[in-house]
Amino acid sequence: MQYYSTNKQSPVASLEEVVIRSLANDKGLYMPEHIPVLDKDVFRSLKDMSFHEVADVVAQAFFGDDMEPDALTAIVKDTLSFDTPVVQVHDGVFSLELFHGPTLAFKDVGARFMARMLGYFIRKKGIEQTVNVLVATSGDTGSAVANGFLGIPGIHVFVLYPKGKVSPIQECQFTTLGQNITALEIDGVFDDCQALVKAAFLDKELNRCMQLTSANSINVARFLPQAFYYFNAYAQLDRMGQAKHLTVCVPSGNFGNLTAGLFAYRMGLPVEHFIAANNRNDVFCDYIQTGVYTPRPSVATLANAMDVGDPSNFARILDMFGHDHAAIAQLISGYHYTDDEISATIRAVYAAYGYMLEPHGACGYQALMQHRLAPGETGLFLETAHPAKFRETMEQTLNMEIAIPSRLQAFMDGKKQSVMLDKGFAGFRSFLLDVS
Ligand SMILES: *Cc1c(COP(=O)(O)O)cnc(C)c1O
């Protein structure tokens, strides 16, 4: 399969090139030349398949022609070597908790898959130059990427994070790992970290001296594996006799997760409608309402992994639908919530069901409620993080102590190692040139 750029100003590229480069030279996002449609029989038999089997079918359909099928199966298996998410139901509302990976974030799946696929191509093609992954983080992405790429030969990860601006738990998850993970503590805010990464990608000399790439959801190998979840959710709902007339609601920031759901839909998965749940960063909702897309600076909210003012995967959604606003608005609805609404939802759901939503999932739940499904329709929302990852917010909102799962606690016992840098590009640049 070949991949084209959404800006159409770069030549098509192979899977290997796309995974190594992340972004096309014309700054567009890579899209597969076609989306494979699965046989109807596959959907009928999904309910009898394990998560690994379902994921393998999806992965083979996309990537099976571009790598050894057995190696791909091994990557899928290794990526998903943790508990399978289980669909739950509270009062007729279905939810799927996507936080069973090593850092209790749904981003674990994409990060682990991308790391292993990149590692495969490095081995296979005998690439000798180290591939350097630069990732700017406000917390969650850095931990998922660092843990996903830990110990993969031929790859070095640099995590840039704002000093004093990430929670202690999050900081431990990427500063205590060692090996091929280097944490860079930047004296600035998240936007400064992101600006440094962007400047590095634009710096000709740096790119001559070292192979740089990103690991956010612009990378095909990072966002696409998230489609596995949608197939698995469908399989579980089908087992429960609830898969007809399905609406899936996705808490969204950069829209990688929702885009993966749209890919599943295009592959034939019988989802009838999608909902994008946003916090106050609601450019997508505005687009759905008006047909006009106006990116703007992000504002800080309780659901901070969705504080995105110009979602990177929006370009993919436009491209998938040929920029047809009516088609997009017919398939996807959007709702957005303030911090007060998020807190109220967390409190109300806990009081009614004893179920603990965290701020991102709270947007998802509330959007599904606001959407008002008709009788006979099934609504599923995705819960994207474990509440303990937002401990301070949760404790304040619910006025109770939140226990830290042992998996997160274990990170706190490690020794913090980081390199301090100021927010100027010159220092970051010479640091990279020194280590390369
Ligand atoms: C990253 C993240 C999101 C947003 O996912 P996108 O794919 O960027 O839309 C939502 N919730 C949590 C907890 C996240 O970490």
GROMACS .gro file of N, CA and C in nm, residues 133-241:
model
  327
  133VAL      N    1   1.339   1.001   1.822
  133VAL     CA    2   1.200   1.042   1.838
  133VAL      C    3   1.196   1.163   1.931
  134LEU      N    4   1.142   1.274   1.882
  134LEU     CA    5   1.125   1.391   1.968
  134LEU      C    6   0.979   1.401   2.007
  135VAL      N    7   0.953   1.414   2.136
  135VAL     CA    8   0.813   1.427   2.179
  135VAL      C    9   0.801   1.534   2.288
  136ALA      N   10   0.714   1.631   2.260
  136ALA     CA   11   0.682   1.733   2.360
  136ALA      C   12   0.559   1.687   2.435
  137THR      N   13   0.559   1.703   2.565
  137THR     CA   14   0.446   1.651   2.641
  137THR      C   15   0.402   1.744   2.753
  138SER      N   16   0.272   1.743   2.779
  138SER     CA   17   0.221   1.809   2.899
  138SER      C   18   0.195   1.701   3.005
  139GLY      N   19   0.233   1.578   2.975
  139GLY     CA   20   0.220   1.470   3.073
  139GLY      C   21   0.197   1.333   3.013
  140ASP      N   22   0.077   1.313   2.957
  140ASP     CA   23   0.035   1.178   2.918
  140ASP      C   24   0.107   1.120   2.798
  141THR      N   25   0.126   1.200   2.694
  141THR     CA   26   0.188   1.147   2.573
  141THR      C   27   0.331   1.102   2.602
  142GLY      N   28   0.404   1.183   2.677
  142GLY     CA   29   0.544   1.151   2.707
  142GLY      C   30   0.558   1.018   2.778
  143SER      N   31   0.469   0.990   2.873
  143SER     CA   32   0.482   0.865   2.946
  143SER      C   33   0.448   0.745   2.858
  144ALA      N   34   0.343   0.758   2.778
  144ALA     CA   35   0.305   0.646   2.690
  144ALA      C   36   0.414   0.619   2.587
  145VAL      N   37   0.468   0.727   2.527
  145VAL     CA   38   0.570   0.709   2.424
  145VAL      C   39   0.699   0.654   2.485
  146ALA      N   40   0.743   0.711   2.597
  146ALA     CA   41   0.867   0.665   2.659
  146ALA      C   42   0.858   0.517   2.695
  147ASN      N   43   0.748   0.476   2.755
  147ASN     CA   44   0.733   0.336   2.793
  147ASN      C   45   0.713   0.246   2.672
  148GLY      N   46   0.645   0.297   2.570
  148GLY     CA   47   0.625   0.218   2.448
  148GLY      C   48   0.755   0.190   2.374
  149PHE      N   49   0.847   0.287   2.377
  149PHE     CA   50   0.971   0.275   2.300
  149PHE      C   51   1.088   0.224   2.383
  150LEU      N   52   1.066   0.204   2.511
  150LEU     CA   53   1.175   0.164   2.601
  150LEU      C   54   1.242   0.036   2.554
  151GLY      N   55   1.374   0.044   2.536
  151GLY     CA   56   1.452  -0.076   2.503
  151GLY      C   57   1.443  -0.123   2.360
  152ILE      N   58   1.378  -0.046   2.270
  152ILE     CA   59   1.372  -0.088   2.129
  152ILE      C   60   1.503  -0.047   2.061
  153PRO      N   61   1.579  -0.143   2.007
  153PRO     CA   62   1.710  -0.112   1.948
  153PRO      C   63   1.698  -0.017   1.828
  154GLY      N   64   1.794   0.073   1.816
  154GLY     CA   65   1.799   0.161   1.699
  154GLY      C   66   1.718   0.289   1.716
  155ILE      N   67   1.650   0.305   1.830
  155ILE     CA   68   1.565   0.422   1.851
  155ILE      C   69   1.605   0.491   1.981
  156HIS      N   70   1.615   0.624   1.976
  156HIS     CA   71   1.634   0.700   2.100
  156HIS      C   72   1.520   0.801   2.113
  157VAL      N   73   1.465   0.813   2.233
  157VAL     CA   74   1.351   0.903   2.255
  157VAL      C   75   1.393   1.021   2.343
  158PHE      N   76   1.361   1.142   2.299
  158PHE     CA   77   1.381   1.261   2.380
  158PHE      C   78   1.244   1.317   2.418
  159VAL      N   79   1.215   1.316   2.547
  159VAL     CA   80   1.087   1.368   2.595
  159VAL      C   81   1.110   1.509   2.649
  160LEU      N   82   1.046   1.608   2.587
  160LEU     CA   83   1.059   1.746   2.635
  160LEU      C   84   0.936   1.782   2.718
  161TYR      N   85   0.959   1.824   2.842
  161TYR     CA   86   0.843   1.857   2.926
  161TYR      C   87   0.870   1.985   3.005
  162PRO      N   88   0.764   2.059   3.035
  162PRO     CA   89   0.781   2.186   3.106
  162PRO      C   90   0.809   2.164   3.255
  163LYS      N   91   0.921   2.220   3.299
  163LYS     CA   92   0.964   2.206   3.439
  163LYS      C   93   0.854   2.253   3.535
  164GLY      N   94   0.821   2.166   3.629
  164GLY     CA   95   0.724   2.202   3.733
  164GLY      C   96   0.579   2.206   3.687
  165LYS      N   97   0.554   2.167   3.560
  165LYS     CA   98   0.417   2.180   3.507
  165LYS      C   99   0.350   2.045   3.483
  166VAL      N  100   0.420   1.937   3.511
  166VAL     CA  101   0.353   1.806   3.498
  166VAL      C  102   0.343   1.746   3.639
  167SER      N  103   0.245   1.660   3.659
  167SER     CA  104   0.224   1.606   3.793
  167SER      C  105   0.340   1.512   3.828
  168PRO      N  106   0.371   1.497   3.958
  168PRO     CA  107   0.482   1.409   3.999
  168PRO      C  108   0.468   1.268   3.943
  169ILE      N  109   0.346   1.217   3.942
  169ILE     CA  110   0.326   1.080   3.889
  169ILE      C  111   0.364   1.073   3.742
  170GLN      N  112   0.320   1.175   3.667
  170GLN     CA  113   0.350   1.173   3.523
  170GLN      C  114   0.501   1.187   3.500
  171GLU      N  115   0.563   1.276   3.575
  171GLU     CA  116   0.706   1.300   3.557
  171GLU      C  117   0.786   1.171   3.578
  172CYS      N  118   0.750   1.095   3.682
  172CYS     CA  119   0.821   0.970   3.711
  172CYS      C  120   0.813   0.871   3.594
  173GLN      N  121   0.705   0.878   3.520
  173GLN     CA  122   0.684   0.778   3.416
  173GLN      C  123   0.777   0.794   3.296
  174PHE      N  124   0.841   0.910   3.283
  174PHE     CA  125   0.939   0.918   3.174
  174PHE      C  126   1.077   0.963   3.219
  175THR      N  127   1.094   0.999   3.347
  175THR     CA  128   1.227   1.041   3.392
  175THR      C  129   1.303   0.930   3.465
  176THR      N  130   1.237   0.818   3.494
  176THR     CA  131   1.304   0.714   3.572
  176THR      C  132   1.344   0.594   3.487
  177LEU      N  133   1.324   0.601   3.357
  177LEU     CA  134   1.339   0.481   3.275
  177LEU      C  135   1.483   0.452   3.234
  178GLY      N  136   1.561   0.557   3.202
  178GLY     CA  137   1.698   0.535   3.156
  178GLY      C  138   1.699   0.472   3.018
  179GLN      N  139   1.798   0.386   2.993
  179GLN     CA  140   1.818   0.319   2.862
  179GLN      C  141   1.811   0.419   2.746
  180ASN      N  142   1.718   0.396   2.653
  180ASN     CA  143   1.713   0.482   2.533
  180ASN      C  144   1.615   0.599   2.549
  181ILE      N  145   1.582   0.633   2.672
  181ILE     CA  146   1.488   0.743   2.697
  181ILE      C  147   1.560   0.856   2.770
  182THR      N  148   1.561   0.975   2.712
  182THR     CA  149   1.620   1.092   2.776
  182THR      C  150   1.511   1.195   2.802
  183ALA      N  151   1.496   1.235   2.928
  183ALA     CA  152   1.396   1.337   2.963
  183ALA      C  153   1.464   1.474   2.964
  184LEU      N  154   1.406   1.568   2.893
  184LEU     CA  155   1.459   1.704   2.888
  184LEU      C  156   1.362   1.797   2.960
  185GLU      N  157   1.410   1.853   3.069
  185GLU     CA  158   1.326   1.937   3.154
  185GLU      C  159   1.346   2.081   3.108
  186ILE      N  160   1.243   2.137   3.045
  186ILE     CA  161   1.256   2.268   2.982
  186ILE      C  162   1.202   2.377   3.075
  187ASP      N  163   1.284   2.480   3.092
  187ASP     CA  164   1.243   2.591   3.178
  187ASP      C  165   1.143   2.677   3.098
  188GLY      N  166   1.018   2.635   3.095
  188GLY     CA  167   0.917   2.704   3.016
  188GLY      C  168   0.784   2.635   3.031
  189VAL      N  169   0.692   2.662   2.938
  189VAL     CA  170   0.561   2.597   2.942
  189VAL      C  171   0.552   2.495   2.827
  190PHE      N  172   0.441   2.423   2.821
  190PHE     CA  173   0.427   2.319   2.718
  190PHE      C  174   0.448   2.375   2.577
  191ASP      N  175   0.393   2.493   2.550
  191ASP     CA  176   0.407   2.551   2.417
  191ASP      C  177   0.554   2.573   2.379
  192ASP      N  178   0.638   2.604   2.478
  192ASP     CA  179   0.781   2.620   2.451
  192ASP      C  180   0.842   2.486   2.409
  193CYS      N  181   0.800   2.379   2.476
  193CYS     CA  182   0.850   2.245   2.441
  193CYS      C  183   0.811   2.210   2.297
  194GLN      N  184   0.685   2.237   2.265
  194GLN     CA  185   0.637   2.207   2.132
  194GLN      C  186   0.709   2.292   2.026
  195ALA      N  187   0.735   2.417   2.060
  195ALA     CA  188   0.806   2.506   1.967
  195ALA      C  189   0.948   2.455   1.942
  196LEU      N  190   1.014   2.401   2.044
  196LEU     CA  191   1.149   2.347   2.027
  196LEU      C  192   1.147   2.227   1.932
  197VAL      N  193   1.047   2.139   1.950
  197VAL     CA  194   1.038   2.022   1.864
  197VAL      C  195   1.012   2.065   1.719
  198LYS      N  196   0.922   2.160   1.702
  198LYS     CA  197   0.892   2.207   1.566
  198LYS      C  198   1.015   2.270   1.502
  199ALA      N  199   1.088   2.350   1.579
  199ALA     CA  200   1.208   2.416   1.526
  199ALA      C  201   1.312   2.312   1.486
  200ALA      N  202   1.322   2.204   1.565
  200ALA     CA  203   1.419   2.099   1.533
  200ALA      C  204   1.385   2.033   1.399
  201PHE      N  205   1.257   2.007   1.375
  201PHE     CA  206   1.218   1.943   1.249
  201PHE      C  207   1.246   2.033   1.129
  202LEU      N  208   1.247   2.163   1.152
  202LEU     CA  209   1.270   2.258   1.041
  202LEU      C  210   1.418   2.290   1.020
  203ASP      N  211   1.504   2.250   1.113
  203ASP     CA  212   1.645   2.285   1.108
  203ASP      C  213   1.721   2.192   1.013
  204LYS      N  214   1.768   2.249   0.901
  204LYS     CA  215   1.829   2.167   0.796
  204LYS      C  216   1.952   2.091   0.845
  205GLU      N  217   2.038   2.160   0.919
  205GLU     CA  218   2.162   2.094   0.961
  205GLU      C  219   2.134   1.979   1.058
  206LEU      N  220   2.045   2.003   1.152
  206LEU     CA  221   2.009   1.896   1.246
  206LEU      C  222   1.959   1.774   1.170
  207ASN      N  223   1.873   1.799   1.071
  207ASN     CA  224   1.815   1.688   0.997
  207ASN      C  225   1.917   1.618   0.906
  208ARG      N  226   2.024   1.690   0.872
  208ARG     CA  227   2.132   1.626   0.797
  208ARG      C  228   2.212   1.535   0.890
  209CYS      N  229   2.231   1.580   1.013
  209CYS     CA  230   2.316   1.506   1.107
  209CYS      C  231   2.245   1.391   1.175
  210MET      N  232   2.116   1.403   1.191
  210MET     CA  233   2.045   1.296   1.261
  210MET      C  234   1.906   1.273   1.202
  211GLN      N  235   1.860   1.147   1.215
  211GLN     CA  236   1.726   1.111   1.167
  211GLN      C  237   1.626   1.145   1.278
  212LEU      N  238   1.542   1.246   1.252
  212LEU     CA  239   1.446   1.289   1.353
  212LEU      C  240   1.305   1.246   1.313
  213THR      N  241   1.226   1.205   1.410
  213THR     CA  242   1.086   1.177   1.381
  213THR      C  243   1.000   1.209   1.503
  214SER      N  244   0.869   1.208   1.484
  214SER     CA  245   0.780   1.237   1.596
  214SER      C  246   0.700   1.112   1.629
  215ALA      N  247   0.639   1.109   1.744
  215ALA     CA  248   0.558   0.993   1.781
  215ALA      C  249   0.422   1.037   1.829
  216ASN      N  250   0.371   1.145   1.773
  216ASN     CA  251   0.232   1.178   1.810
  216ASN      C  252   0.139   1.125   1.704
  217SER      N  253   0.010   1.153   1.718
  217SER     CA  254  -0.086   1.079   1.636
  217SER      C  255  -0.088   1.123   1.490
  218ILE      N  256   0.008   1.209   1.449
  218ILE     CA  257   0.023   1.230   1.306
  218ILE      C  258   0.085   1.106   1.242
  219ASN      N  259   0.155   1.024   1.320
  219ASN     CA  260   0.218   0.905   1.263
  219ASN      C  261   0.114   0.795   1.241
  220VAL      N  262   0.112   0.743   1.118
  220VAL     CA  263   0.014   0.640   1.080
  220VAL      C  264   0.019   0.520   1.176
  221ALA      N  265   0.141   0.479   1.213
  221ALA     CA  266   0.154   0.361   1.298
  221ALA      C  267   0.112   0.389   1.442
  222ARG      N  268   0.095   0.514   1.475
  222ARG     CA  269   0.050   0.546   1.611
  222ARG      C  270  -0.103   0.559   1.618
  223PHE      N  271  -0.165   0.626   1.521
  223PHE     CA  272  -0.310   0.646   1.537
  223PHE      C  273  -0.392   0.526   1.488
  224LEU      N  274  -0.346   0.460   1.380
  224LEU     CA  275  -0.430   0.357   1.319
  224LEU      C  276  -0.459   0.235   1.408
  225PRO      N  277  -0.360   0.189   1.486
  225PRO     CA  278  -0.389   0.073   1.573
  225PRO      C  279  -0.502   0.098   1.672
  226GLN      N  280  -0.536   0.224   1.694
  226GLN     CA  281  -0.647   0.253   1.784
  226GLN      C  282  -0.779   0.203   1.726
  227ALA      N  283  -0.781   0.173   1.597
  227ALA     CA  284  -0.901   0.113   1.536
  227ALA      C  285  -0.932  -0.023   1.599
  228PHE      N  286  -0.830  -0.091   1.652
  228PHE     CA  287  -0.852  -0.223   1.714
  228PHE      C  288  -0.964  -0.215   1.818
  229TYR      N  289  -0.960  -0.107   1.896
  229TYR     CA  290  -1.056  -0.092   2.005
  229TYR      C  291  -1.200  -0.091   1.957
  230TYR      N  292  -1.220  -0.024   1.846
  230TYR     CA  293  -1.357  -0.008   1.796
  230TYR      C  294  -1.412  -0.144   1.752
  231PHE      N  295  -1.326  -0.222   1.686
  231PHE     CA  296  -1.368  -0.356   1.646
  231PHE      C  297  -1.397  -0.442   1.768
  232ASN      N  298  -1.310  -0.430   1.867
  232ASN     CA  299  -1.329  -0.511   1.987
  232ASN      C  300  -1.454  -0.469   2.063
  233ALA      N  301  -1.480  -0.340   2.068
  233ALA     CA  302  -1.600  -0.292   2.136
  233ALA      C  303  -1.724  -0.348   2.066
  234TYR      N  304  -1.721  -0.343   1.934
  234TYR     CA  305  -1.833  -0.397   1.856
  234TYR      C  306  -1.852  -0.546   1.886
  235ALA      N  307  -1.739  -0.619   1.889
  235ALA     CA  308  -1.746  -0.763   1.915
  235ALA      C  309  -1.812  -0.790   2.051
  236GLN      N  310  -1.772  -0.713   2.152
  236GLN     CA  311  -1.829  -0.734   2.286
  236GLN      C  312  -1.978  -0.698   2.288
  237LEU      N  313  -2.013  -0.589   2.222
  237LEU     CA  314  -2.154  -0.548   2.221
  237LEU      C  315  -2.239  -0.650   2.144
  238ASP      N  316  -2.182  -0.705   2.038
  238ASP     CA  317  -2.254  -0.805   1.959
  238ASP      C  318  -2.283  -0.929   2.045
  239ARG      N  319  -2.184  -0.968   2.125
  239ARG     CA  320  -2.205  -1.080   2.218
  239ARG      C  321  -2.320  -1.051   2.313
  240MET      N  322  -2.337  -0.923   2.349
  240MET     CA  323  -2.444  -0.885   2.442
  240MET      C  324  -2.575  -0.859   2.369
  241GLY      N  325  -2.575  -0.876   2.236
  241GLY     CA  326  -2.694  -0.847   2.156
  241GLY      C  327  -2.725  -0.699   2.147
   0.00000   0.00000   0.00000
